[in-house]
CSV table of C-alpha atoms and ligand atoms in Angstrom, one decimal:
chain,number,residue,atom,x,y,z
A,21,MET,CA,-4.6,8.2,21.6
A,22,SER,CA,-5.7,10.7,24.1
A,23,ASP,CA,-5.0,10.1,27.8
A,24,GLU,CA,-8.5,8.8,28.4
A,25,THR,CA,-8.2,6.2,25.8
A,26,THR,CA,-4.6,4.9,26.2
A,27,THR,CA,-5.4,2.6,29.0
A,28,GLY,CA,-8.5,0.5,29.6
A,29,THR,CA,-12.0,1.6,28.8
A,30,LYS,CA,-13.9,4.7,28.6
A,31,ALA,CA,-17.7,4.8,28.9
A,32,SER,CA,-19.4,5.5,25.6
A,33,PRO,CA,-22.2,8.1,25.6
A,34,GLY,CA,-24.7,5.3,25.4
A,35,GLY,CA,-23.4,3.6,28.5
A,36,GLY,CA,-21.3,0.4,27.7
A,37,GLU,CA,-17.7,0.1,26.7
A,38,GLN,CA,-16.4,2.1,23.7
A,39,ARG,CA,-15.8,0.7,20.3
A,40,VAL,CA,-12.6,1.4,18.4
A,41,VAL,CA,-12.9,0.9,14.6
A,42,ILE,CA,-9.7,0.7,12.6
A,43,VAL,CA,-10.0,1.2,8.9
A,44,GLY,CA,-7.2,-0.6,7.0
A,45,ALA,CA,-5.9,-4.1,7.9
A,46,GLY,CA,-2.3,-3.6,6.8
A,47,MET,CA,0.7,-3.5,9.1
A,48,ALA,CA,-0.4,-0.2,10.8
A,49,GLY,CA,-4.0,-1.2,11.3
A,50,VAL,CA,-3.1,-4.7,12.7
A,51,GLN,CA,-0.4,-3.3,15.0
A,52,THR,CA,-2.7,-0.7,16.3
A,53,ALA,CA,-5.3,-3.3,17.2
A,54,VAL,CA,-2.7,-5.6,18.9
A,55,ALA,CA,-1.1,-2.6,20.8
A,56,LEU,CA,-4.5,-1.6,22.1
A,57,ARG,CA,-5.0,-5.0,23.6
A,58,GLU,CA,-1.5,-5.2,24.9
A,59,GLN,CA,-2.0,-1.9,26.6
A,60,GLY,CA,-5.2,-3.0,28.3
A,61,TRP,CA,-8.0,-1.7,26.1
A,62,THR,CA,-11.0,-3.9,27.0
A,63,GLY,CA,-13.6,-2.3,24.7
A,64,GLU,CA,-14.5,-3.7,21.3
A,65,ILE,CA,-12.0,-3.5,18.5
A,66,VAL,CA,-13.2,-3.8,14.9
A,67,LEU,CA,-10.6,-4.0,12.1
A,68,LEU,CA,-11.9,-3.4,8.6
A,69,GLY,CA,-9.9,-4.4,5.6
A,70,GLU,CA,-10.7,-4.2,1.9
A,71,GLU,CA,-8.5,-7.1,0.8
A,72,THR,CA,-9.9,-10.6,1.3
A,73,HIS,CA,-6.6,-12.2,2.4
A,74,GLN,CA,-5.6,-12.6,6.0
A,75,PRO,CA,-3.5,-9.5,6.9
A,76,TYR,CA,0.0,-9.8,5.5
A,77,ASP,CA,3.3,-8.0,5.4
A,78,ARG,CA,4.2,-6.4,2.0
A,79,PRO,CA,8.0,-6.5,1.8
A,80,PRO,CA,8.2,-10.2,0.9
A,81,LEU,CA,5.8,-9.5,-2.1
A,82,SER,CA,8.6,-8.1,-4.2
A,83,LYS,CA,11.1,-10.8,-3.1
A,84,ALA,CA,10.3,-14.3,-1.9
A,85,VAL,CA,6.6,-14.3,-2.9
A,86,LEU,CA,7.2,-13.0,-6.4
A,87,LEU,CA,9.8,-15.7,-7.0
A,88,GLY,CA,7.6,-18.4,-5.6
A,89,LYS,CA,9.9,-19.1,-2.7
A,90,ALA,CA,7.1,-18.3,-0.3
A,91,ASP,CA,3.3,-18.5,-0.7
A,92,GLY,CA,2.6,-15.5,1.4
A,93,SER,CA,3.6,-13.4,4.3
A,94,THR,CA,0.6,-13.7,6.6
A,95,LEU,CA,1.0,-11.8,9.9
A,96,ASP,CA,1.2,-14.2,12.9
A,97,VAL,CA,-1.6,-12.6,14.9
A,98,ASP,CA,-4.4,-14.5,16.7
A,99,PHE,CA,-7.2,-12.1,16.0
A,100,ALA,CA,-9.9,-14.2,17.6
A,101,GLY,CA,-7.8,-14.9,20.7
A,102,LEU,CA,-7.2,-11.2,21.1
A,103,GLY,CA,-10.9,-10.4,20.7
A,104,ILE,CA,-10.2,-8.3,17.6
A,105,GLY,CA,-13.2,-8.3,15.2
A,106,LEU,CA,-11.4,-8.7,11.9
A,107,ARG,CA,-13.7,-8.1,8.9
A,108,LEU,CA,-12.1,-8.7,5.5
A,109,GLY,CA,-13.4,-7.8,2.1
A,110,VAL,CA,-15.0,-4.7,3.4
A,111,ARG,CA,-14.2,-1.4,1.6
A,112,VAL,CA,-14.9,1.7,3.6
A,113,THR,CA,-16.4,4.4,1.3
A,114,GLY,CA,-17.1,7.3,3.6
A,115,LEU,CA,-16.9,8.8,7.0
A,116,ARG,CA,-19.9,10.5,8.7
A,117,ALA,CA,-18.3,12.0,11.7
A,118,ASP,CA,-21.5,13.8,12.7
A,119,LYS,CA,-23.1,10.4,13.1
A,120,ARG,CA,-19.9,8.6,14.3
A,121,LEU,CA,-20.0,6.0,11.6
A,122,VAL,CA,-18.1,4.8,8.6
A,123,GLU,CA,-19.9,3.8,5.4
A,124,THR,CA,-19.1,0.5,3.8
A,125,GLY,CA,-20.5,-1.7,1.0
A,126,ALA,CA,-21.9,-3.9,3.7
A,127,GLY,CA,-23.7,-1.1,5.6
A,128,PRO,CA,-22.7,1.5,8.1
A,129,VAL,CA,-20.3,0.7,11.0
A,130,PRO,CA,-20.6,2.9,14.1
A,131,TYR,CA,-17.5,3.9,16.1
A,132,ASP,CA,-16.7,5.7,19.3
A,133,ILE,CA,-13.1,6.1,18.3
A,134,LEU,CA,-11.8,5.8,14.7
A,135,VAL,CA,-8.3,5.0,13.5
A,136,ILE,CA,-7.4,5.7,9.9
A,137,ALA,CA,-4.9,3.2,8.6
A,138,THR,CA,-5.6,2.9,4.9
A,139,GLY,CA,-2.0,3.3,3.9
A,140,ALA,CA,-1.1,4.0,0.3
A,141,GLU,CA,-2.1,3.0,-3.2
A,142,PRO,CA,0.2,2.8,-6.2
A,143,ILE,CA,0.1,5.6,-8.7
A,144,PRO,CA,-0.8,4.2,-12.1
A,145,LEU,CA,1.0,5.4,-15.3
A,146,PRO,CA,-1.5,7.7,-17.0
A,147,GLY,CA,-3.2,6.1,-19.9
A,148,THR,CA,-2.3,2.5,-19.0
A,149,GLU,CA,-5.3,1.5,-16.9
A,150,GLY,CA,-6.8,-1.6,-18.5
A,151,VAL,CA,-4.0,-2.1,-21.0
A,152,PRO,CA,-3.2,-5.8,-21.1
A,153,GLY,CA,0.2,-6.8,-19.7
A,154,VAL,CA,0.6,-3.6,-17.5
A,155,HIS,CA,1.0,-4.4,-13.8
A,156,LEU,CA,1.3,-2.6,-10.5
A,157,LEU,CA,2.9,-4.3,-7.5
A,158,ARG,CA,1.2,-3.5,-4.2
A,159,THR,CA,-0.9,-6.4,-3.1
A,160,LEU,CA,-0.6,-10.2,-2.7
A,161,ASP,CA,-3.0,-10.5,-5.7
A,162,ASP,CA,-0.6,-8.3,-7.8
A,163,ALA,CA,2.4,-10.5,-6.8
A,164,GLU,CA,0.4,-13.7,-7.6
A,165,ARG,CA,-0.5,-12.3,-11.1
A,166,LEU,CA,3.2,-11.4,-11.7
A,167,ARG,CA,4.6,-14.8,-10.7
A,168,PRO,CA,3.7,-16.6,-14.0
A,169,VAL,CA,4.9,-13.5,-15.9
A,170,LEU,CA,8.4,-14.1,-14.4
A,171,ALA,CA,8.1,-17.8,-14.9
A,172,ARG,CA,7.6,-17.3,-18.7
A,173,GLN,CA,10.9,-15.3,-18.8
A,174,ARG,CA,9.6,-12.7,-21.1
A,175,GLU,CA,11.1,-9.3,-21.9
A,176,ILE,CA,10.0,-7.0,-19.2
A,177,VAL,CA,10.1,-3.2,-19.0
A,178,VAL,CA,9.9,-1.6,-15.6
A,179,VAL,CA,8.8,2.0,-15.4
A,180,GLY,CA,10.4,3.8,-12.5
A,181,ALA,CA,13.8,3.2,-10.9
A,182,GLY,CA,12.6,3.6,-7.3
A,183,TRP,CA,12.5,0.9,-4.6
A,184,ILE,CA,9.7,-1.2,-6.2
A,185,GLY,CA,11.3,-0.9,-9.6
A,186,ALA,CA,14.7,-2.0,-8.2
A,187,GLU,CA,13.3,-4.9,-6.3
A,188,PHE,CA,11.1,-6.1,-9.2
A,189,ALA,CA,14.0,-5.8,-11.6
A,190,THR,CA,16.2,-7.9,-9.3
A,191,ALA,CA,13.6,-10.6,-9.0
A,192,ALA,CA,12.9,-10.6,-12.7
A,193,ARG,CA,16.6,-11.0,-13.5
A,194,GLU,CA,16.8,-13.8,-11.0
A,195,ALA,CA,14.0,-15.5,-12.8
A,196,GLY,CA,15.9,-15.2,-16.1
A,197,CYS,CA,13.9,-12.4,-17.7
A,198,ALA,CA,15.4,-9.7,-19.9
A,199,VAL,CA,14.8,-6.4,-18.0
A,200,THR,CA,14.9,-2.8,-19.1
A,201,VAL,CA,14.2,-0.1,-16.5
A,202,VAL,CA,13.1,3.3,-17.7
A,203,GLU,CA,13.3,6.3,-15.4
A,204,ALA,CA,12.2,9.8,-16.2
A,205,ALA,CA,14.8,11.4,-13.9
A,206,ASP,CA,18.5,11.4,-14.6
A,207,ARG,CA,19.2,8.8,-11.9
A,208,PRO,CA,17.5,6.1,-9.8
A,209,LEU,CA,15.7,7.1,-6.6
A,210,ALA,CA,15.9,10.8,-7.6
A,211,GLY,CA,12.8,11.6,-5.6
A,212,ALA,CA,13.9,9.7,-2.5
A,213,LEU,CA,17.6,10.1,-1.9
A,214,PRO,CA,20.3,12.7,-2.6
A,215,ALA,CA,22.5,12.0,-5.6
A,216,GLU,CA,25.6,10.9,-3.7
A,217,VAL,CA,23.6,8.3,-1.7
A,218,ALA,CA,21.7,7.0,-4.8
A,219,ALA,CA,24.8,6.9,-7.0
A,220,PRO,CA,25.7,3.2,-6.3
A,221,MET,CA,22.3,2.2,-7.6
A,222,THR,CA,23.2,2.9,-11.2
A,223,ALA,CA,26.1,0.4,-11.2
A,224,TRP,CA,23.9,-2.0,-9.3
A,225,TYR,CA,21.4,-2.2,-12.2
A,226,GLU,CA,24.3,-3.0,-14.5
A,227,ASP,CA,25.6,-5.7,-12.1
A,228,CYS,CA,22.3,-7.5,-12.0
A,229,GLY,CA,22.1,-7.5,-15.8
A,230,ALA,CA,19.2,-5.0,-16.1
A,231,ARG,CA,19.4,-2.2,-18.6
A,232,LEU,CA,18.7,1.2,-17.1
A,233,VAL,CA,17.6,4.1,-19.3
A,234,THR,CA,17.4,7.4,-17.5
A,235,GLY,CA,15.9,10.7,-18.7
A,236,ALA,CA,13.3,8.6,-20.4
A,237,ARG,CA,9.6,9.7,-20.5
A,238,VAL,CA,7.0,7.2,-21.5
A,239,THR,CA,4.5,8.6,-23.9
A,240,SER,CA,2.3,5.6,-24.6
A,241,VAL,CA,2.0,1.9,-23.7
A,242,ASP,CA,0.2,-0.9,-25.6
A,243,GLU,CA,0.2,-4.6,-25.3
A,244,ASN,CA,3.4,-4.9,-27.3
A,245,GLY,CA,5.5,-2.5,-25.4
A,246,LEU,CA,6.0,1.2,-25.0
A,247,LEU,CA,7.0,4.3,-26.7
A,248,LEU,CA,9.4,6.9,-25.2
A,249,ALA,CA,9.3,10.6,-25.8
A,250,ASP,CA,12.5,10.5,-28.0
A,251,GLY,CA,10.8,8.0,-30.3
A,252,THR,CA,12.4,4.9,-29.0
A,253,ARG,CA,10.1,1.9,-29.0
A,254,LEU,CA,10.7,-0.8,-26.4
A,255,ARG,CA,9.2,-4.2,-26.9
A,256,ALA,CA,7.8,-5.8,-23.8
A,257,GLY,CA,5.9,-9.0,-22.8
A,258,ALA,CA,4.9,-7.2,-19.6
A,259,VAL,CA,5.3,-3.7,-18.2
A,260,VAL,CA,5.6,-3.2,-14.5
A,261,VAL,CA,4.9,0.3,-13.2
A,262,GLY,CA,6.6,1.5,-10.0
A,263,ILE,CA,6.3,5.3,-10.1
A,264,GLY,CA,5.3,5.8,-6.5
A,265,ALA,CA,2.3,5.6,-4.2
A,266,ARG,CA,-0.1,8.1,-2.7
A,267,PRO,CA,-2.2,8.1,0.5
A,268,ALA,CA,-5.4,6.0,0.1
A,269,THR,CA,-7.6,8.7,1.4
A,270,ASP,CA,-10.3,9.1,-1.3
A,271,TRP,CA,-12.9,7.7,1.1
A,272,LEU,CA,-12.4,10.7,3.4
A,273,ALA,CA,-13.5,13.2,0.7
A,274,GLY,CA,-16.4,15.3,2.0
A,275,SER,CA,-15.6,14.4,5.6
A,276,ASP,CA,-14.2,17.0,8.0
A,277,VAL,CA,-10.9,15.2,8.3
A,278,GLU,CA,-8.3,17.7,7.1
A,279,LEU,CA,-6.0,16.4,4.4
A,280,ALA,CA,-2.6,17.9,3.5
A,281,GLY,CA,-1.6,19.0,0.0
A,282,ASP,CA,-0.4,15.5,-0.8
A,283,ARG,CA,-3.7,14.0,0.3
A,284,SER,CA,-2.2,12.5,3.5
A,285,VAL,CA,-4.1,13.0,6.7
A,286,ALA,CA,-3.1,16.0,8.7
A,287,ALA,CA,-2.5,15.0,12.3
A,288,ASP,CA,-0.8,16.5,15.4
A,289,ASP,CA,2.0,15.1,17.5
A,290,ARG,CA,-0.5,12.7,19.1
A,291,LEU,CA,-1.9,11.5,15.8
A,292,ARG,CA,-5.2,13.4,16.4
A,293,THR,CA,-6.9,14.5,13.2
A,294,SER,CA,-9.0,17.6,12.8
A,295,VAL,CA,-12.1,15.6,13.9
A,296,PRO,CA,-12.5,14.6,17.5
A,297,ASP,CA,-11.9,10.9,18.3
A,298,VAL,CA,-10.5,10.3,14.8
A,299,TYR,CA,-6.8,9.3,14.7
B,328,FAD,C1,6.0,-4.7,-2.9
B,328,FAD,C2,6.4,-3.9,-1.7
B,328,FAD,C3,7.6,-4.1,-1.1
B,328,FAD,C4,7.9,-3.4,0.1
B,328,FAD,N1,9.1,-3.6,0.6
B,328,FAD,C5,9.5,-2.9,1.7
B,328,FAD,C6,10.7,-3.2,2.4
B,328,FAD,O1,11.5,-4.0,2.0
B,328,FAD,N2,11.0,-2.4,3.5
B,328,FAD,C7,10.1,-1.5,4.0
B,328,FAD,O2,10.4,-0.9,5.0
B,328,FAD,N3,9.0,-1.2,3.4
B,328,FAD,C8,8.6,-1.9,2.3
B,328,FAD,N4,7.4,-1.7,1.7
B,328,FAD,C9,6.5,-0.6,2.2
B,328,FAD,C10,5.7,-1.2,3.4
B,328,FAD,O3,5.0,-2.4,2.9
B,328,FAD,C11,4.6,-0.1,3.8
B,328,FAD,O4,5.3,0.9,4.4
B,328,FAD,C12,3.6,-0.7,4.7
B,328,FAD,O5,2.8,-1.6,4.0
B,328,FAD,C13,2.7,0.4,5.2
B,328,FAD,O6,1.7,-0.2,6.0
B,328,FAD,P1,0.3,0.5,6.2
B,328,FAD,O7,-0.5,-0.5,7.1
B,328,FAD,O8,0.5,1.9,6.7
B,328,FAD,O9,-0.4,0.6,4.8
B,328,FAD,P2,-0.8,-0.5,3.7
B,328,FAD,O10,0.2,-1.6,3.7
B,328,FAD,O11,-1.0,0.3,2.5
B,328,FAD,O12,-2.2,-1.1,4.3
B,328,FAD,C14,-3.4,-0.4,4.2
B,328,FAD,C15,-4.5,-1.4,4.1
B,328,FAD,O13,-5.7,-0.7,4.1
B,328,FAD,C16,-6.6,-1.2,3.2
B,328,FAD,N5,-7.5,-0.2,2.7
B,328,FAD,C17,-7.2,0.9,1.9
B,328,FAD,N6,-8.3,1.7,1.7
B,328,FAD,C18,-9.3,1.0,2.3
B,328,FAD,C19,-10.7,1.3,2.5
B,328,FAD,N7,-11.2,2.4,1.9
B,328,FAD,N8,-11.4,0.5,3.2
B,328,FAD,C20,-10.9,-0.7,3.7
B,328,FAD,N9,-9.6,-1.0,3.6
B,328,FAD,C21,-8.8,-0.1,2.9
B,328,FAD,C22,-5.7,-1.7,2.0
B,328,FAD,O14,-6.3,-2.7,1.3
B,328,FAD,C23,-4.5,-2.2,2.8
B,328,FAD,O15,-4.5,-3.6,3.1
B,328,FAD,C24,7.0,-2.4,0.6
B,328,FAD,C25,5.8,-2.2,-0.1
B,328,FAD,C26,5.5,-2.9,-1.2
B,328,FAD,C27,4.2,-2.7,-1.9
């Protein structure tokens, strides 16, 4: 935030107190709203989130929530008490910086200061959208859909030996499923960690009883399983795709907010974007 906005209020051009609108009610959006109040912001705070659940933390989704050991991981924040206007089930579809408003399915929402906190969305495996039995794991709804899959103890193929793949494979093994993990690179976490750091992960898959197949490219997936580029067919009752995430910034297309090559929002060392009053 700029100096003028870090403490207290700033008069809006129309007179009264300024309104901060935060898009995205994940950890970043919620903590921004709470921190604004903690640091003395007295103006209006509106927090818009696409999901209909009370804001929650994602790490337990691939652990306790998936295994049915916890129902959820709702963040312990008293939004009403803090005077934070939480609006759930609202997808923001566009930014009109010239008019200082964001567009939503429920109509335009004006802001004086805008915070972009829409996080990331999982990358689907090309050609698998809509194929029955293919899952992503990002939201509470995804975790709830996957719980009964684990409970049925089916043969599961996980595509991607990254963090999500590793965590899902562990949970699925704990639930008694047969698990095969296919990874296009020659080792787990190839895109995230240097080889010597990631090396212990290979043995870890073996220890937890999951079969790890590296150097394996998936060419097609259907409801019975998947086909690898070398002709191997893997049978699967369910396929879980964990091949990475990308910034959820589609809604900024056509706005003046500059995006970097990976579609993330370009910002300076004070989190200012290329558009005034948009952070
Ligand atoms: C299964 C899983 C397990 C994880 N485990 C760990 C872990 O063990 N340790 C760790 O450090 N990290 C873990 N992570 C990563 C961690 O959860 C993320 O770093 C964190 O969620 C990022 O928070 P965020 O608020 O920036 O973004 P997000 O969590 O992506 O939240 C963004 C929110 O914005 C909403 N949104 C997006 N677009 C729009 C729109 N156009 N309009 C309105 N709302 C929108 C989304 O619905 C979402 O609720 C895990 C992630 C997952 C998915």
